[in-house]
Amino acid sequence: MGTKTIGLDDEAYERLSAEKREGESFSDVVKRVTEAVRTDWRRGFGKYEDADGERLERAARESRERRGAGLAARQSDVFDALAGEGDESPRRDDDEGDA
């Protein structure tokens, strides 16, 4: 197996050294630490490619706008009915059979 030489700044070296266990080489530490990251399913969970993320964000925004517009219309209908401007007064479905 070949070897590669890499350069680390002081902070990176200190972090790597702090992870080092007794009897481990720096190569062992890198393999152990990166294996935990590589196999952790949560690492990429919820991330989308740029185009997919933008499409999802746009769909969510449009949905919020439609829901907000529908709520505003329903509120306006209720206010009109309460003010006596509508043809019918607001009724709850469970009041229909009461006398």
Short mmCIF file of N, CA, C and O in Angstrom, two decimals:
data_model
loop_
_atom_site.label_atom_id
_atom_site.label_comp_id
_atom_site.label_asym_id
_atom_site.label_seq_id
_atom_site.Cartn_x
_atom_site.Cartn_y
_atom_site.Cartn_z
N MET A 1 0.86 -1.18 0.00
CA MET A 1 0.00 0.00 0.00
C MET A 1 0.90 1.23 0.00
O MET A 1 1.88 1.30 0.74
N GLY A 2 0.56 2.20 -0.82
CA GLY A 2 1.34 3.42 -0.92
C GLY A 2 0.98 4.39 0.19
O GLY A 2 0.04 4.20 0.95
N THR A 3 1.76 5.45 0.27
CA THR A 3 1.48 6.51 1.24
C THR A 3 1.46 7.84 0.52
O THR A 3 2.02 8.00 -0.55
N LYS A 4 0.79 8.78 1.12
CA LYS A 4 0.70 10.16 0.61
C LYS A 4 1.09 11.10 1.73
O LYS A 4 0.80 10.85 2.90
N THR A 5 1.72 12.17 1.37
CA THR A 5 2.06 13.20 2.34
C THR A 5 1.07 14.34 2.18
O THR A 5 0.82 14.79 1.06
N ILE A 6 0.47 14.77 3.29
CA ILE A 6 -0.47 15.89 3.25
C ILE A 6 0.00 16.94 4.22
O ILE A 6 0.69 16.66 5.20
N GLY A 7 -0.40 18.17 3.96
CA GLY A 7 -0.07 19.25 4.87
C GLY A 7 -1.29 19.63 5.69
O GLY A 7 -2.40 19.68 5.18
N LEU A 8 -1.08 19.86 6.97
CA LEU A 8 -2.15 20.29 7.86
C LEU A 8 -1.71 21.56 8.56
O LEU A 8 -0.55 21.68 8.95
N ASP A 9 -2.65 22.50 8.75
CA ASP A 9 -2.29 23.66 9.56
C ASP A 9 -2.28 23.21 11.03
O ASP A 9 -2.66 22.08 11.36
N ASP A 10 -1.81 24.08 11.90
CA ASP A 10 -1.64 23.70 13.30
C ASP A 10 -2.95 23.27 13.95
O ASP A 10 -2.99 22.30 14.71
N GLU A 11 -4.03 23.99 13.66
CA GLU A 11 -5.32 23.65 14.26
C GLU A 11 -5.80 22.27 13.82
O GLU A 11 -6.26 21.46 14.64
N ALA A 12 -5.68 21.98 12.52
CA ALA A 12 -6.10 20.68 12.01
C ALA A 12 -5.26 19.56 12.62
O ALA A 12 -5.78 18.51 12.99
N TYR A 13 -3.96 19.80 12.75
CA TYR A 13 -3.08 18.80 13.36
C TYR A 13 -3.48 18.55 14.82
O TYR A 13 -3.54 17.40 15.26
N GLU A 14 -3.75 19.60 15.56
CA GLU A 14 -4.14 19.46 16.96
C GLU A 14 -5.46 18.69 17.10
O GLU A 14 -5.60 17.85 17.98
N ARG A 15 -6.40 18.99 16.23
CA ARG A 15 -7.68 18.26 16.27
C ARG A 15 -7.47 16.78 15.98
O ARG A 15 -8.04 15.91 16.64
N LEU A 16 -6.70 16.49 14.95
CA LEU A 16 -6.44 15.10 14.59
C LEU A 16 -5.68 14.39 15.70
O LEU A 16 -6.00 13.27 16.07
N SER A 17 -4.70 15.07 16.26
CA SER A 17 -3.91 14.50 17.35
C SER A 17 -4.79 14.21 18.57
O SER A 17 -4.60 13.20 19.25
N ALA A 18 -5.76 15.09 18.84
CA ALA A 18 -6.65 14.90 19.99
C ALA A 18 -7.55 13.67 19.80
O ALA A 18 -7.96 13.05 20.78
N GLU A 19 -7.83 13.30 18.57
CA GLU A 19 -8.65 12.12 18.29
C GLU A 19 -7.85 10.82 18.36
O GLU A 19 -8.43 9.74 18.42
N LYS A 20 -6.56 10.93 18.35
CA LYS A 20 -5.67 9.77 18.28
C LYS A 20 -5.73 8.97 19.58
O LYS A 20 -5.58 9.51 20.67
N ARG A 21 -5.94 7.67 19.45
CA ARG A 21 -5.95 6.76 20.60
C ARG A 21 -4.60 6.07 20.72
O ARG A 21 -3.81 6.05 19.79
N GLU A 22 -4.39 5.49 21.87
CA GLU A 22 -3.12 4.80 22.10
C GLU A 22 -2.94 3.69 21.07
O GLU A 22 -3.85 2.89 20.83
N GLY A 23 -1.78 3.68 20.46
CA GLY A 23 -1.45 2.65 19.48
C GLY A 23 -1.95 2.94 18.07
O GLY A 23 -1.69 2.16 17.16
N GLU A 24 -2.69 4.02 17.87
CA GLU A 24 -3.20 4.37 16.54
C GLU A 24 -2.21 5.24 15.80
O GLU A 24 -1.57 6.10 16.39
N SER A 25 -2.13 5.03 14.50
CA SER A 25 -1.38 5.94 13.64
C SER A 25 -2.34 7.04 13.21
O SER A 25 -3.56 6.92 13.37
N PHE A 26 -1.79 8.10 12.61
CA PHE A 26 -2.67 9.14 12.09
C PHE A 26 -3.56 8.59 10.98
O PHE A 26 -4.72 8.97 10.84
N SER A 27 -3.05 7.66 10.19
CA SER A 27 -3.86 7.02 9.15
C SER A 27 -5.04 6.28 9.77
O SER A 27 -6.17 6.34 9.26
N ASP A 28 -4.79 5.58 10.88
CA ASP A 28 -5.88 4.88 11.58
C ASP A 28 -6.94 5.86 12.06
O ASP A 28 -8.14 5.59 11.97
N VAL A 29 -6.50 7.00 12.59
CA VAL A 29 -7.44 8.00 13.09
C VAL A 29 -8.30 8.53 11.95
O VAL A 29 -9.53 8.62 12.07
N VAL A 30 -7.68 8.88 10.84
CA VAL A 30 -8.44 9.41 9.69
C VAL A 30 -9.45 8.37 9.22
O VAL A 30 -10.61 8.70 8.97
N LYS A 31 -9.05 7.12 9.11
CA LYS A 31 -9.98 6.06 8.66
C LYS A 31 -11.13 5.91 9.64
O LYS A 31 -12.29 5.78 9.23
N ARG A 32 -10.84 5.90 10.94
CA ARG A 32 -11.89 5.72 11.95
C ARG A 32 -12.87 6.89 11.93
O ARG A 32 -14.08 6.70 11.91
N VAL A 33 -12.35 8.10 11.92
CA VAL A 33 -13.21 9.29 11.97
C VAL A 33 -14.03 9.42 10.69
O VAL A 33 -15.23 9.71 10.74
N THR A 34 -13.43 9.21 9.55
CA THR A 34 -14.18 9.35 8.30
C THR A 34 -15.13 8.20 8.06
O THR A 34 -16.14 8.39 7.39
N GLU A 35 -14.88 7.04 8.61
CA GLU A 35 -15.82 5.93 8.49
C GLU A 35 -17.11 6.26 9.23
O GLU A 35 -18.20 6.01 8.74
N ALA A 36 -17.00 6.84 10.41
CA ALA A 36 -18.18 7.22 11.18
C ALA A 36 -19.01 8.25 10.41
O ALA A 36 -20.24 8.18 10.40
N VAL A 37 -18.36 9.18 9.75
CA VAL A 37 -19.07 10.20 8.98
C VAL A 37 -19.68 9.59 7.73
O VAL A 37 -20.82 9.87 7.38
N ARG A 38 -18.95 8.71 7.07
CA ARG A 38 -19.40 8.11 5.82
C ARG A 38 -20.64 7.24 6.02
O ARG A 38 -21.54 7.22 5.19
N THR A 39 -20.73 6.54 7.15
CA THR A 39 -21.84 5.62 7.37
C THR A 39 -23.00 6.25 8.11
O THR A 39 -24.02 5.61 8.30
N ASP A 40 -22.87 7.48 8.55
CA ASP A 40 -23.94 8.14 9.29
C ASP A 40 -25.00 8.62 8.31
O ASP A 40 -24.78 9.57 7.56
N TRP A 41 -26.18 7.98 8.29
CA TRP A 41 -27.23 8.31 7.33
C TRP A 41 -27.76 9.72 7.51
O TRP A 41 -28.31 10.32 6.60
N ARG A 42 -27.57 10.30 8.71
CA ARG A 42 -28.08 11.65 8.96
C ARG A 42 -27.24 12.72 8.29
O ARG A 42 -27.69 13.84 8.11
N ARG A 43 -26.03 12.39 7.88
CA ARG A 43 -25.12 13.38 7.31
C ARG A 43 -25.73 14.10 6.10
O ARG A 43 -25.63 15.29 5.96
N GLY A 44 -26.38 13.37 5.21
CA GLY A 44 -26.96 14.00 4.02
C GLY A 44 -28.46 14.09 4.07
O GLY A 44 -29.09 14.50 3.10
N PHE A 45 -29.06 13.75 5.18
CA PHE A 45 -30.51 13.72 5.29
C PHE A 45 -31.10 15.11 5.13
O PHE A 45 -30.66 16.05 5.76
N GLY A 46 -32.10 15.21 4.27
CA GLY A 46 -32.80 16.47 4.09
C GLY A 46 -32.11 17.43 3.13
O GLY A 46 -32.55 18.56 2.98
N LYS A 47 -31.06 16.99 2.47
CA LYS A 47 -30.36 17.86 1.53
C LYS A 47 -30.80 17.51 0.11
O LYS A 47 -31.01 16.36 -0.23
N TYR A 48 -30.95 18.52 -0.70
CA TYR A 48 -31.36 18.34 -2.08
C TYR A 48 -30.32 18.98 -2.99
O TYR A 48 -29.60 19.88 -2.60
N GLU A 49 -30.29 18.48 -4.21
CA GLU A 49 -29.50 19.15 -5.23
C GLU A 49 -30.07 20.56 -5.40
O GLU A 49 -31.24 20.80 -5.08
N ASP A 50 -29.28 21.48 -5.90
CA ASP A 50 -29.72 22.87 -6.02
C ASP A 50 -31.06 23.01 -6.74
O ASP A 50 -31.96 23.68 -6.26
N ALA A 51 -31.20 22.35 -7.88
CA ALA A 51 -32.45 22.49 -8.67
C ALA A 51 -33.63 21.91 -7.90
O ALA A 51 -34.71 22.49 -7.87
N ASP A 52 -33.42 20.76 -7.26
CA ASP A 52 -34.51 20.14 -6.50
C ASP A 52 -34.88 21.00 -5.30
O ASP A 52 -36.05 21.17 -4.98
N GLY A 53 -33.89 21.53 -4.62
CA GLY A 53 -34.15 22.39 -3.46
C GLY A 53 -34.90 23.65 -3.84
O GLY A 53 -35.83 24.05 -3.14
N GLU A 54 -34.52 24.25 -4.94
CA GLU A 54 -35.20 25.46 -5.40
C GLU A 54 -36.65 25.15 -5.80
O GLU A 54 -37.56 25.91 -5.49
N ARG A 55 -36.86 24.01 -6.45
CA ARG A 55 -38.21 23.62 -6.86
C ARG A 55 -39.08 23.36 -5.63
O ARG A 55 -40.23 23.79 -5.56
N LEU A 56 -38.53 22.70 -4.63
CA LEU A 56 -39.27 22.43 -3.39
C LEU A 56 -39.58 23.72 -2.66
O LEU A 56 -40.70 23.92 -2.18
N GLU A 57 -38.61 24.62 -2.59
CA GLU A 57 -38.83 25.91 -1.92
C GLU A 57 -39.93 26.71 -2.63
O GLU A 57 -40.79 27.30 -1.98
N ARG A 58 -39.91 26.72 -3.95
CA ARG A 58 -40.93 27.44 -4.73
C ARG A 58 -42.32 26.84 -4.49
O ARG A 58 -43.29 27.56 -4.27
N ALA A 59 -42.41 25.50 -4.48
CA ALA A 59 -43.70 24.84 -4.25
C ALA A 59 -44.22 25.15 -2.85
O ALA A 59 -45.42 25.40 -2.68
N ALA A 60 -43.35 25.16 -1.86
CA ALA A 60 -43.77 25.47 -0.49
C ALA A 60 -44.25 26.91 -0.38
O ALA A 60 -45.27 27.20 0.25
N ARG A 61 -43.53 27.84 -1.02
CA ARG A 61 -43.92 29.25 -0.99
C ARG A 61 -45.28 29.45 -1.66
O ARG A 61 -46.15 30.13 -1.12
N GLU A 62 -45.49 28.82 -2.81
CA GLU A 62 -46.77 28.94 -3.52
C GLU A 62 -47.90 28.35 -2.69
O GLU A 62 -49.01 28.90 -2.65
N SER A 63 -47.64 27.24 -2.01
CA SER A 63 -48.65 26.63 -1.16
C SER A 63 -49.03 27.55 -0.01
O SER A 63 -50.21 27.70 0.31
N ARG A 64 -48.04 28.18 0.61
CA ARG A 64 -48.32 29.12 1.71
C ARG A 64 -49.13 30.31 1.20
O ARG A 64 -50.05 30.77 1.88
N GLU A 65 -48.81 30.80 0.02
CA GLU A 65 -49.55 31.93 -0.55
C GLU A 65 -51.01 31.55 -0.82
O GLU A 65 -51.92 32.32 -0.50
N ARG A 66 -51.23 30.35 -1.38
CA ARG A 66 -52.61 29.90 -1.65
C ARG A 66 -53.37 29.72 -0.35
O ARG A 66 -54.53 30.11 -0.24
N ARG A 67 -52.72 29.12 0.64
CA ARG A 67 -53.39 28.90 1.92
C ARG A 67 -53.72 30.24 2.57
O ARG A 67 -54.80 30.43 3.10
N GLY A 68 -52.80 31.18 2.52
CA GLY A 68 -53.04 32.51 3.09
C GLY A 68 -54.17 33.23 2.40
O GLY A 68 -55.02 33.85 3.04
N ALA A 69 -54.24 33.13 1.08
CA ALA A 69 -55.32 33.78 0.33
C ALA A 69 -56.66 33.13 0.67
O ALA A 69 -57.67 33.82 0.82
N GLY A 70 -56.68 31.82 0.81
CA GLY A 70 -57.93 31.13 1.17
C GLY A 70 -58.38 31.50 2.55
O GLY A 70 -59.58 31.71 2.80
N LEU A 71 -57.47 31.64 3.49
CA LEU A 71 -57.81 32.03 4.85
C LEU A 71 -58.38 33.45 4.86
O LEU A 71 -59.40 33.71 5.50
N ALA A 72 -57.76 34.35 4.12
CA ALA A 72 -58.23 35.73 4.07
C ALA A 72 -59.65 35.79 3.51
O ALA A 72 -60.51 36.52 4.02
N ALA A 73 -59.94 34.99 2.49
CA ALA A 73 -61.28 34.97 1.89
C ALA A 73 -62.30 34.42 2.89
O ALA A 73 -63.40 34.97 3.04
N ARG A 74 -61.95 33.36 3.61
CA ARG A 74 -62.88 32.79 4.59
C ARG A 74 -63.13 33.77 5.74
O ARG A 74 -64.25 33.93 6.20
N GLN A 75 -62.08 34.45 6.18
CA GLN A 75 -62.25 35.44 7.24
C GLN A 75 -63.17 36.57 6.78
O GLN A 75 -64.04 37.02 7.53
N SER A 76 -62.97 37.02 5.56
CA SER A 76 -63.81 38.08 5.02
C SER A 76 -65.27 37.65 4.96
O SER A 76 -66.17 38.42 5.32
N ASP A 77 -65.52 36.41 4.54
CA ASP A 77 -66.89 35.89 4.49
C ASP A 77 -67.52 35.88 5.88
O ASP A 77 -68.69 36.26 6.05
N VAL A 78 -66.78 35.46 6.87
CA VAL A 78 -67.30 35.40 8.24
C VAL A 78 -67.58 36.81 8.75
O VAL A 78 -68.64 37.07 9.34
N PHE A 79 -66.66 37.74 8.53
CA PHE A 79 -66.87 39.12 8.98
C PHE A 79 -68.10 39.73 8.31
O PHE A 79 -68.90 40.41 8.96
N ASP A 80 -68.26 39.47 7.01
CA ASP A 80 -69.44 39.98 6.29
C ASP A 80 -70.71 39.39 6.88
O ASP A 80 -71.71 40.11 7.08
N ALA A 81 -70.70 38.09 7.15
CA ALA A 81 -71.90 37.44 7.70
C ALA A 81 -72.21 37.98 9.09
O ALA A 81 -73.37 38.21 9.42
N LEU A 82 -71.20 38.19 9.90
CA LEU A 82 -71.42 38.71 11.24
C LEU A 82 -71.92 40.15 11.21
O LEU A 82 -72.67 40.57 12.08
N ALA A 83 -71.52 40.89 10.20
CA ALA A 83 -71.95 42.27 10.07
C ALA A 83 -73.32 42.37 9.40
O ALA A 83 -73.85 43.46 9.23
N GLY A 84 -73.88 41.22 8.99
CA GLY A 84 -75.18 41.22 8.35
C GLY A 84 -75.15 41.55 6.89
O GLY A 84 -76.17 41.82 6.29
N GLU A 85 -73.96 41.53 6.28
CA GLU A 85 -73.85 41.86 4.87
C GLU A 85 -74.02 40.66 3.97
O GLU A 85 -74.19 40.79 2.79
N GLY A 86 -74.00 39.45 4.55
CA GLY A 86 -74.14 38.25 3.74
C GLY A 86 -75.57 37.80 3.68
O GLY A 86 -76.43 38.28 4.41
N ASP A 87 -75.87 36.88 2.80
CA ASP A 87 -77.22 36.35 2.65
C ASP A 87 -77.58 35.41 3.79
O ASP A 87 -78.74 35.25 4.13
N GLU A 88 -76.57 34.73 4.36
CA GLU A 88 -76.82 33.75 5.41
C GLU A 88 -75.97 34.07 6.61
O GLU A 88 -74.89 34.63 6.50
N SER A 89 -76.50 33.72 7.76
CA SER A 89 -75.68 33.86 8.96
C SER A 89 -74.81 32.62 9.08
O SER A 89 -75.17 31.56 8.60
N PRO A 90 -73.65 32.74 9.70
CA PRO A 90 -72.78 31.57 9.82
C PRO A 90 -73.43 30.52 10.71
O PRO A 90 -74.04 30.84 11.71
N ARG A 91 -73.35 29.24 10.30
CA ARG A 91 -73.90 28.13 11.07
C ARG A 91 -72.84 27.08 11.22
O ARG A 91 -72.04 26.87 10.33
N ARG A 92 -72.91 26.43 12.34
CA ARG A 92 -72.04 25.27 12.53
C ARG A 92 -72.81 24.06 12.07
O ARG A 92 -74.02 23.98 12.22
N ASP A 93 -72.12 23.07 11.52
CA ASP A 93 -72.78 21.87 11.01
C ASP A 93 -73.54 21.13 12.09
O ASP A 93 -74.59 20.56 11.85
N ASP A 94 -73.09 21.16 13.33
CA ASP A 94 -73.75 20.42 14.39
C ASP A 94 -74.99 21.15 14.91
O ASP A 94 -75.74 20.61 15.70
N ASP A 95 -75.28 22.37 14.44
CA ASP A 95 -76.47 23.12 14.85
C ASP A 95 -77.67 22.84 13.95
O ASP A 95 -78.77 23.27 14.23
N GLU A 96 -77.47 22.13 12.86
CA GLU A 96 -78.53 21.98 11.85
C GLU A 96 -79.79 21.32 12.39
O GLU A 96 -80.89 21.70 12.06
N GLY A 97 -79.68 20.31 13.23
CA GLY A 97 -80.85 19.61 13.69
C GLY A 97 -81.43 20.15 14.98
O GLY A 97 -82.44 19.66 15.47
N ASP A 98 -80.83 21.14 15.59
CA ASP A 98 -81.31 21.68 16.87
C ASP A 98 -82.50 22.60 16.67
O ASP A 98 -82.60 23.32 15.70
N ALA A 99 -83.42 22.56 17.61
CA ALA A 99 -84.57 23.45 17.53
C ALA A 99 -84.60 24.41 18.68
O ALA A 99 -84.11 24.19 19.71
#
